[in-house]
Amino acid sequence: MPAQRLQQYLDQQGVKYRVITHSPAFTAQDVAEVAHVPGWVMAKVVIMTLDGQMTMIVVPAPKKIHTDTLAQALSAKEVTFLHENDFREKFPDCQVGALPPFGNLYEMPVYIDTELAHQEEIVFSAGSYRELFSLPMKDYLRLVQPKQFAG
């Protein structure tokens, strides 16, 4: 079942979305493949700290995140990947590794890669290893108001 908090939020905001069910997959790129979604519209969510603040970084599924490049793009002095044990409790309604890119629902700042932000749609895990949401990028950007970065 998708993250109920997210589904209720999208419904309250009047956002049109579709739910895509797929066989279990665990990496963003694998999910894109089994769901027949282009990797460049599939969002990969990575939880990191930027200068000590827990932050959600959203990039296209095939993209690798390099801490040095990200630090430079975001003018951060220290960028660190977090282990799932460091943030699991913050997302009680989601399976770890299937986090939706809605940090605003979890009191967390969100940064999105400009390559992904310029797509027409965004597809992302909906809190489970079996379901995705797809919605227009313009709606996502309006609701979440992530900061964009080129990385």
Coordinates of N, CA, C and O in Angstrom, one line a residue, residues 5-151:
R5 N 0.0 8.9 4.0 CA 0.2 10.4 4.2 C 0.3 11.0 2.8 O -0.3 12.1 2.6
L6 N 1.1 10.5 1.9 CA 1.3 11.0 0.6 C 0.1 11.0 -0.2 O -0.3 12.0 -0.8
Q7 N -0.6 9.9 -0.3 CA -1.8 9.8 -1.1 C -2.9 10.8 -0.6 O -3.5 11.5 -1.4
Q8 N -3.1 10.9 0.7 CA -4.0 11.9 1.2 C -3.6 13.3 0.9 O -4.5 14.1 0.5
Y9 N -2.4 13.6 1.0 CA -1.9 14.9 0.6 C -2.1 15.3 -0.8 O -2.6 16.3 -1.2
L10 N -1.8 14.3 -1.7 CA -2.0 14.6 -3.2 C -3.5 14.7 -3.4 O -3.9 15.6 -4.2
D11 N -4.4 13.9 -2.8 CA -5.8 14.0 -3.0 C -6.3 15.4 -2.5 O -7.1 16.1 -3.2
Q12 N -5.8 15.8 -1.3 CA -6.3 17.1 -0.8 C -5.8 18.3 -1.7 O -6.5 19.3 -1.7
Q13 N -4.7 18.1 -2.3 CA -4.2 19.2 -3.2 C -4.8 19.1 -4.6 O -4.5 20.0 -5.4
G14 N -5.6 18.1 -4.9 CA -6.3 18.0 -6.2 C -5.3 17.6 -7.3 O -5.6 17.9 -8.4
V15 N -4.2 16.9 -6.9 CA -3.3 16.5 -7.9 C -3.7 15.2 -8.6 O -4.1 14.3 -7.9
K16 N -3.6 15.2 -9.9 CA -3.9 14.0 -10.7 C -2.7 13.2 -10.7 O -1.6 13.6 -11.2
Y17 N -2.7 11.9 -10.3 CA -1.6 11.0 -10.3 C -2.1 9.6 -10.7 O -3.3 9.4 -10.7
R18 N -1.1 8.8 -11.1 CA -1.5 7.4 -11.3 C -0.6 6.5 -10.4 O 0.6 6.9 -10.1
V19 N -1.1 5.4 -10.1 CA -0.3 4.4 -9.3 C 0.1 3.3 -10.2 O -0.7 2.8 -11.0
I20 N 1.4 3.0 -10.2 CA 1.9 1.9 -11.0 C 2.3 0.8 -10.1 O 3.1 1.0 -9.2
T21 N 1.7 -0.4 -10.3 CA 2.1 -1.6 -9.5 C 3.1 -2.4 -10.3 O 3.0 -2.5 -11.5
H22 N 4.1 -2.9 -9.6 CA 5.2 -3.7 -10.3 C 5.6 -4.8 -9.4 O 5.4 -4.8 -8.2
S23 N 6.4 -5.7 -10.0 CA 7.0 -6.8 -9.2 C 8.0 -6.1 -8.3 O 8.6 -5.1 -8.6
P24 N 8.3 -6.8 -7.1 CA 9.3 -6.2 -6.2 C 10.6 -5.9 -6.9 O 11.2 -6.7 -7.6
A25 N 11.1 -4.7 -6.6 CA 12.4 -4.2 -7.1 C 13.0 -3.3 -6.0 O 12.2 -2.6 -5.3
F26 N 14.3 -3.2 -5.9 CA 14.8 -2.4 -4.8 C 15.7 -1.2 -5.1 O 15.8 -0.3 -4.4
T27 N 16.4 -1.2 -6.3 CA 17.1 0.0 -6.6 C 16.3 0.8 -7.6 O 15.4 0.3 -8.3
A28 N 16.5 2.1 -7.6 CA 15.6 3.0 -8.5 C 15.7 2.6 -9.9 O 14.7 2.5 -10.6
Q29 N 16.9 2.2 -10.4 CA 17.1 1.8 -11.8 C 16.3 0.5 -12.1 O 15.7 0.3 -13.1
D30 N 16.4 -0.5 -11.1 CA 15.7 -1.7 -11.3 C 14.2 -1.5 -11.3 O 13.4 -2.1 -12.1
V31 N 13.7 -0.6 -10.4 CA 12.3 -0.3 -10.4 C 11.9 0.3 -11.7 O 10.8 -0.1 -12.3
A32 N 12.6 1.2 -12.3 CA 12.3 1.8 -13.5 C 12.2 0.8 -14.6 O 11.3 0.8 -15.4
E33 N 13.1 -0.2 -14.6 CA 13.1 -1.2 -15.6 C 11.9 -2.1 -15.5 O 11.2 -2.4 -16.5
V34 N 11.5 -2.6 -14.3 CA 10.4 -3.5 -14.2 C 9.1 -2.8 -14.4 O 8.1 -3.4 -14.8
A35 N 9.0 -1.5 -14.1 CA 7.8 -0.7 -14.3 C 7.7 -0.1 -15.7 O 6.8 0.6 -16.0
H36 N 8.8 -0.3 -16.5 CA 8.8 0.2 -17.9 C 8.7 1.7 -17.9 O 7.9 2.3 -18.6
V37 N 9.5 2.4 -17.0 CA 9.6 3.8 -16.9 C 11.0 4.3 -17.3 O 11.9 3.7 -16.8
P38 N 11.1 5.3 -18.1 CA 12.4 5.8 -18.4 C 13.2 6.2 -17.2 O 12.6 6.9 -16.3
G39 N 14.5 5.8 -17.1 CA 15.2 6.1 -15.9 C 15.4 7.6 -15.6 O 15.5 8.0 -14.4
W40 N 15.3 8.4 -16.6 CA 15.5 9.9 -16.4 C 14.3 10.6 -15.8 O 14.3 11.7 -15.4
V41 N 13.1 9.9 -15.7 CA 11.9 10.4 -15.0 C 11.7 9.7 -13.7 O 10.9 10.2 -12.9
M42 N 12.4 8.6 -13.5 CA 12.3 7.9 -12.2 C 13.2 8.6 -11.1 O 14.4 8.7 -11.3
A43 N 12.6 9.0 -10.0 CA 13.3 9.7 -9.0 C 14.0 8.7 -8.0 O 13.4 7.7 -7.6
K44 N 15.2 9.0 -7.8 CA 16.0 8.2 -6.7 C 16.1 9.2 -5.6 O 16.6 10.3 -5.7
V45 N 15.7 8.7 -4.4 CA 15.8 9.6 -3.2 C 16.9 9.1 -2.3 O 17.0 7.9 -2.0
V46 N 17.8 10.0 -2.0 CA 18.9 9.7 -1.1 C 18.9 10.6 0.1 O 18.7 11.9 -0.1
I47 N 19.0 10.1 1.3 CA 19.0 10.9 2.5 C 20.5 11.2 2.9 O 21.3 10.2 3.0
M48 N 20.8 12.4 3.0 CA 22.2 12.9 3.3 C 22.2 14.0 4.4 O 21.1 14.5 4.7
T49 N 23.3 14.3 4.9 CA 23.4 15.5 5.7 C 24.2 16.5 4.9 O 25.2 16.2 4.3
L50 N 23.7 17.7 4.9 CA 24.4 18.9 4.3 C 24.8 19.8 5.5 O 23.9 20.4 6.1
D51 N 26.0 19.9 5.8 CA 26.5 20.7 6.9 C 25.7 20.4 8.2 O 25.3 21.3 8.9
G52 N 25.5 19.1 8.4 CA 24.9 18.6 9.6 C 23.4 18.5 9.6 O 22.7 18.0 10.5
Q53 N 22.7 19.0 8.5 CA 21.2 19.0 8.4 C 20.8 17.8 7.6 O 21.2 17.7 6.4
M54 N 19.9 17.0 8.1 CA 19.4 15.8 7.3 C 18.5 16.4 6.2 O 17.7 17.3 6.3
T55 N 18.9 15.9 5.0 CA 18.3 16.5 3.7 C 18.0 15.4 2.8 O 18.6 14.3 2.7
M56 N 16.9 15.6 1.9 CA 16.5 14.7 0.9 C 17.1 15.2 -0.4 O 16.8 16.3 -0.8
I57 N 17.9 14.3 -1.1 CA 18.4 14.6 -2.4 C 17.7 13.8 -3.4 O 17.6 12.6 -3.2
V58 N 17.2 14.4 -4.5 CA 16.4 13.7 -5.5 C 17.1 13.8 -6.8 O 17.3 14.9 -7.3
V59 N 17.4 12.7 -7.4 CA 18.1 12.7 -8.7 C 17.5 11.6 -9.6 O 16.7 10.7 -9.2
P60 N 17.7 11.7 -10.9 CA 17.2 10.6 -11.8 C 17.8 9.3 -11.4 O 19.0 9.2 -11.0
A61 N 17.1 8.2 -11.6 CA 17.5 6.9 -11.2 C 18.9 6.5 -11.7 O 19.7 5.9 -10.9
P62 N 19.3 6.8 -12.9 CA 20.7 6.3 -13.3 C 21.8 7.1 -12.8 O 23.0 6.7 -12.9
K63 N 21.5 8.3 -12.2 CA 22.6 9.2 -11.8 C 23.3 8.8 -10.5 O 22.6 8.4 -9.5
K64 N 24.6 8.9 -10.5 CA 25.4 8.6 -9.3 C 25.6 9.9 -8.6 O 25.8 11.0 -9.2
I65 N 25.6 9.9 -7.3 CA 25.8 11.1 -6.5 C 27.2 11.1 -5.9 O 27.7 10.1 -5.3
H66 N 28.0 12.1 -6.2 CA 29.4 12.3 -5.7 C 29.4 13.4 -4.7 O 28.9 14.5 -5.0
T67 N 29.8 13.1 -3.5 CA 29.7 14.1 -2.4 C 30.5 15.4 -2.8 O 30.0 16.4 -2.5
D68 N 31.6 15.3 -3.4 CA 32.4 16.5 -3.7 C 31.6 17.4 -4.7 O 31.5 18.6 -4.5
T69 N 31.0 16.7 -5.7 CA 30.3 17.5 -6.7 C 29.0 18.1 -6.1 O 28.7 19.3 -6.4
L70 N 28.4 17.3 -5.3 CA 27.2 17.8 -4.6 C 27.5 19.0 -3.6 O 26.8 20.0 -3.6
A71 N 28.6 18.8 -2.9 CA 29.0 19.9 -2.0 C 29.2 21.2 -2.7 O 28.8 22.3 -2.3
Q72 N 29.9 21.1 -3.9 CA 30.2 22.3 -4.7 C 28.9 22.9 -5.2 O 28.7 24.1 -5.2
A73 N 28.0 22.0 -5.7 CA 26.7 22.5 -6.3 C 25.8 23.2 -5.3 O 25.1 24.1 -5.6
L74 N 25.9 22.7 -4.0 CA 25.0 23.2 -3.0 C 25.7 24.2 -2.0 O 25.2 24.6 -1.0
S75 N 27.0 24.5 -2.3 CA 27.8 25.4 -1.5 C 27.8 24.9 0.0 O 27.7 25.6 0.9
A76 N 28.0 23.6 0.1 CA 28.0 23.0 1.4 C 29.5 22.6 1.8 O 30.2 22.2 0.9
K77 N 29.8 22.7 3.0 CA 31.2 22.4 3.5 C 31.3 20.9 3.7 O 32.3 20.3 3.4
E78 N 30.2 20.3 4.2 CA 30.3 18.8 4.6 C 29.0 18.1 4.0 O 27.9 18.6 4.4
V79 N 29.2 17.1 3.2 CA 28.1 16.3 2.7 C 28.4 14.9 3.0 O 29.5 14.3 2.7
T80 N 27.4 14.2 3.7 CA 27.6 12.9 4.1 C 26.4 12.0 3.8 O 25.2 12.4 4.0
F81 N 26.6 10.8 3.2 CA 25.5 9.8 3.0 C 25.1 9.3 4.4 O 26.0 9.1 5.3
L82 N 23.8 9.1 4.6 CA 23.3 8.5 5.8 C 23.0 7.1 5.6 O 22.5 6.7 4.5
H83 N 23.2 6.2 6.6 CA 22.8 4.8 6.6 C 21.3 4.8 6.9 O 20.8 5.6 7.7
E84 N 20.6 3.8 6.4 CA 19.1 3.8 6.6 C 18.8 3.8 8.1 O 17.7 4.3 8.5
N85 N 19.6 3.2 9.0 CA 19.3 3.2 10.4 C 19.3 4.6 11.0 O 18.7 4.8 12.0
D86 N 20.0 5.6 10.3 CA 20.0 6.9 10.8 C 18.7 7.7 10.5 O 18.5 8.8 11.1
F87 N 17.9 7.2 9.6 CA 16.7 8.0 9.3 C 15.4 7.1 9.2 O 14.3 7.7 8.9
R88 N 15.5 5.9 9.4 CA 14.3 5.0 9.3 C 13.1 5.5 10.1 O 12.0 5.4 9.6
E89 N 13.3 5.9 11.3 CA 12.2 6.3 12.2 C 11.5 7.6 11.7 O 10.4 7.8 12.0
K90 N 12.2 8.4 10.8 CA 11.6 9.6 10.3 C 10.5 9.2 9.2 O 9.7 10.1 8.9
F91 N 10.5 8.0 8.7 CA 9.6 7.6 7.6 C 8.8 6.3 8.1 O 9.0 5.3 7.5
P92 N 8.0 6.4 9.1 CA 7.4 5.2 9.7 C 6.4 4.6 8.7 O 6.1 3.4 8.8
D93 N 5.9 5.3 7.7 CA 4.9 4.8 6.8 C 5.5 4.3 5.5 O 4.8 4.0 4.5
C94 N 6.8 4.2 5.4 CA 7.5 3.8 4.2 C 8.5 2.7 4.5 O 9.1 2.6 5.5
Q95 N 8.6 1.8 3.4 CA 9.7 0.8 3.5 C 11.0 1.6 3.2 O 11.0 2.4 2.3
V96 N 12.1 1.2 3.9 CA 13.3 1.9 3.7 C 13.8 1.6 2.2 O 13.6 0.5 1.7
G97 N 14.2 2.6 1.5 CA 14.6 2.4 0.1 C 13.5 2.7 -0.8 O 13.7 2.6 -2.0
A98 N 12.3 3.0 -0.3 CA 11.2 3.3 -1.2 C 10.6 4.6 -0.7 O 9.3 4.8 -0.7
L99 N 11.4 5.6 -0.4 CA 11.0 6.9 0.1 C 10.4 7.8 -1.0 O 11.1 7.9 -2.0
P100 N 9.3 8.4 -0.8 CA 8.8 9.3 -1.8 C 9.6 10.6 -1.7 O 10.0 11.0 -0.6
P101 N 9.7 11.4 -2.7 CA 10.6 12.6 -2.7 C 9.8 13.8 -2.1 O 9.9 14.9 -2.6
F102 N 9.0 13.6 -1.1 CA 8.2 14.6 -0.5 C 8.7 14.9 0.9 O 8.1 14.7 1.9
G103 N 9.9 15.5 1.0 CA 10.5 15.9 2.3 C 9.6 16.8 3.1 O 9.6 16.9 4.3
N104 N 8.8 17.6 2.4 CA 7.9 18.6 3.0 C 6.9 17.8 4.0 O 6.5 18.4 4.9
L105 N 6.6 16.6 3.7 CA 5.7 15.8 4.5 C 6.4 15.2 5.7 O 5.8 14.7 6.7
Y106 N 7.8 15.3 5.7 CA 8.6 14.7 6.8 C 9.5 15.7 7.4 O 10.5 15.4 8.0
E107 N 9.2 17.0 7.2 CA 9.9 18.1 7.8 C 11.4 18.0 7.4 O 12.3 18.1 8.3
M108 N 11.7 17.9 6.1 CA 13.0 17.8 5.6 C 13.2 18.6 4.4 O 12.3 18.5 3.5
P109 N 14.3 19.4 4.2 CA 14.5 20.1 3.0 C 14.8 19.1 1.8 O 15.3 18.0 2.0
V110 N 14.4 19.6 0.6 CA 14.5 18.7 -0.5 C 15.3 19.5 -1.6 O 15.0 20.7 -1.9
Y111 N 16.3 18.8 -2.2 CA 17.0 19.3 -3.4 C 16.8 18.4 -4.5 O 16.9 17.2 -4.4
I112 N 16.5 18.9 -5.7 CA 16.3 18.1 -6.9 C 17.2 18.5 -8.0 O 17.5 19.7 -8.2
D113 N 17.8 17.5 -8.6 CA 18.7 17.7 -9.7 C 17.9 18.3 -10.9 O 16.8 17.9 -11.2
T114 N 18.5 19.3 -11.5 CA 17.8 20.0 -12.6 C 17.5 19.1 -13.8 O 16.5 19.4 -14.4
E115 N 18.3 18.1 -14.0 CA 18.0 17.2 -15.1 C 16.6 16.5 -14.9 O 15.8 16.3 -15.8
L116 N 16.3 16.1 -13.7 CA 15.0 15.5 -13.3 C 13.9 16.6 -13.3 O 12.8 16.4 -13.8
A117 N 14.2 17.7 -12.7 CA 13.2 18.8 -12.6 C 12.7 19.3 -13.9 O 11.6 19.8 -14.0
H118 N 13.5 19.1 -15.0 CA 13.1 19.6 -16.3 C 12.3 18.6 -17.1 O 11.9 18.8 -18.2
Q119 N 12.0 17.4 -16.5 CA 11.2 16.4 -17.2 C 9.7 16.8 -17.1 O 9.3 17.6 -16.2
E120 N 8.9 16.2 -17.9 CA 7.4 16.5 -17.9 C 6.7 15.8 -16.7 O 5.7 16.4 -16.2
E121 N 7.2 14.7 -16.3 CA 6.6 14.0 -15.2 C 7.7 13.5 -14.3 O 8.9 13.5 -14.6
I122 N 7.2 13.1 -13.1 CA 8.1 12.5 -12.1 C 7.5 11.2 -11.7 O 6.3 11.1 -11.4
V123 N 8.3 10.1 -11.6 CA 7.8 8.8 -11.1 C 8.7 8.5 -9.9 O 9.9 8.7 -10.0
F124 N 8.0 8.0 -8.9 CA 8.8 7.7 -7.6 C 8.1 6.6 -6.8 O 6.9 6.4 -6.9
S125 N 8.9 6.0 -6.0 CA 8.4 5.0 -5.1 C 7.4 5.6 -4.1 O 7.6 6.7 -3.6
A126 N 6.4 4.9 -3.9 CA 5.3 5.4 -3.1 C 5.3 4.8 -1.7 O 4.2 4.6 -1.1
G127 N 6.5 4.6 -1.2 CA 6.5 4.0 0.2 C 6.6 2.5 0.3 O 6.8 2.0 1.4
S128 N 6.6 1.9 -0.9 CA 6.7 0.4 -0.9 C 7.5 0.0 -2.0 O 7.8 0.7 -3.0
Y129 N 8.0 -1.3 -2.0 CA 8.8 -1.9 -3.0 C 8.0 -2.3 -4.3 O 8.5 -2.9 -5.2
R130 N 6.7 -2.1 -4.2 CA 5.8 -2.6 -5.3 C 5.0 -1.6 -6.0 O 4.3 -1.8 -6.9
E131 N 5.0 -0.3 -5.5 CA 4.1 0.7 -6.1 C 4.9 2.0 -6.3 O 5.7 2.4 -5.5
L132 N 4.5 2.6 -7.4 CA 5.1 3.9 -7.8 C 3.9 4.9 -8.0 O 2.8 4.5 -8.3
F133 N 4.2 6.2 -7.9 CA 3.3 7.2 -8.2 C 3.9 8.0 -9.4 O 5.1 8.1 -9.5
S134 N 3.1 8.4 -10.3 CA 3.5 9.2 -11.4 C 2.6 10.5 -11.4 O 1.4 10.4 -11.3
L135 N 3.2 11.6 -11.5 CA 2.5 12.9 -11.6 C 3.2 13.9 -12.4 O 4.4 13.8 -12.6
P136 N 2.5 14.9 -12.8 CA 3.2 16.0 -13.6 C 4.3 16.7 -12.8 O 4.1 17.0 -11.6
M137 N 5.4 16.9 -13.4 CA 6.5 17.6 -12.6 C 6.1 18.9 -12.1 O 6.5 19.3 -11.0
K138 N 5.3 19.6 -12.9 CA 4.9 21.0 -12.4 C 4.1 20.9 -11.1 O 4.3 21.8 -10.3
D139 N 3.3 19.9 -10.9 CA 2.6 19.7 -9.7 C 3.6 19.4 -8.5 O 3.4 19.9 -7.4
Y140 N 4.5 18.5 -8.8 CA 5.5 18.1 -7.8 C 6.3 19.4 -7.4 O 6.4 19.6 -6.2
L141 N 6.8 20.1 -8.3 CA 7.6 21.3 -8.0 C 6.7 22.3 -7.2 O 7.2 23.0 -6.3
R142 N 5.5 22.5 -7.5 CA 4.6 23.4 -6.8 C 4.4 23.0 -5.4 O 4.4 23.8 -4.5
L143 N 4.2 21.7 -5.2 CA 3.8 21.2 -3.8 C 5.1 21.1 -2.9 O 5.0 21.5 -1.8
V144 N 6.2 20.7 -3.4 CA 7.4 20.4 -2.6 C 8.3 21.6 -2.5 O 8.9 21.9 -1.5
Q145 N 8.3 22.4 -3.6 CA 9.2 23.6 -3.7 C 10.6 23.2 -3.4 O 11.3 23.9 -2.6
P146 N 11.2 22.2 -4.0 CA 12.6 21.8 -3.8 C 13.5 22.8 -4.4 O 13.2 23.5 -5.3
K147 N 14.7 22.9 -3.8 CA 15.7 23.7 -4.4 C 16.4 22.9 -5.5 O 16.7 21.7 -5.3
Q148 N 16.6 23.5 -6.6 CA 17.3 22.8 -7.7 C 18.8 23.0 -7.7 O 19.3 24.1 -7.3
F149 N 19.4 22.0 -8.2 CA 20.9 22.1 -8.3 C 21.3 21.3 -9.6 O 20.7 20.4 -10.0
A150 N 22.4 21.7 -10.1 CA 23.0 21.0 -11.3 C 24.2 20.2 -10.8 O 25.2 20.8 -10.2
G151 N 24.1 19.0 -10.8 CA 25.1 18.1 -10.3 C 25.3 16.9 -11.1 O 25.9 16.0 -10.9

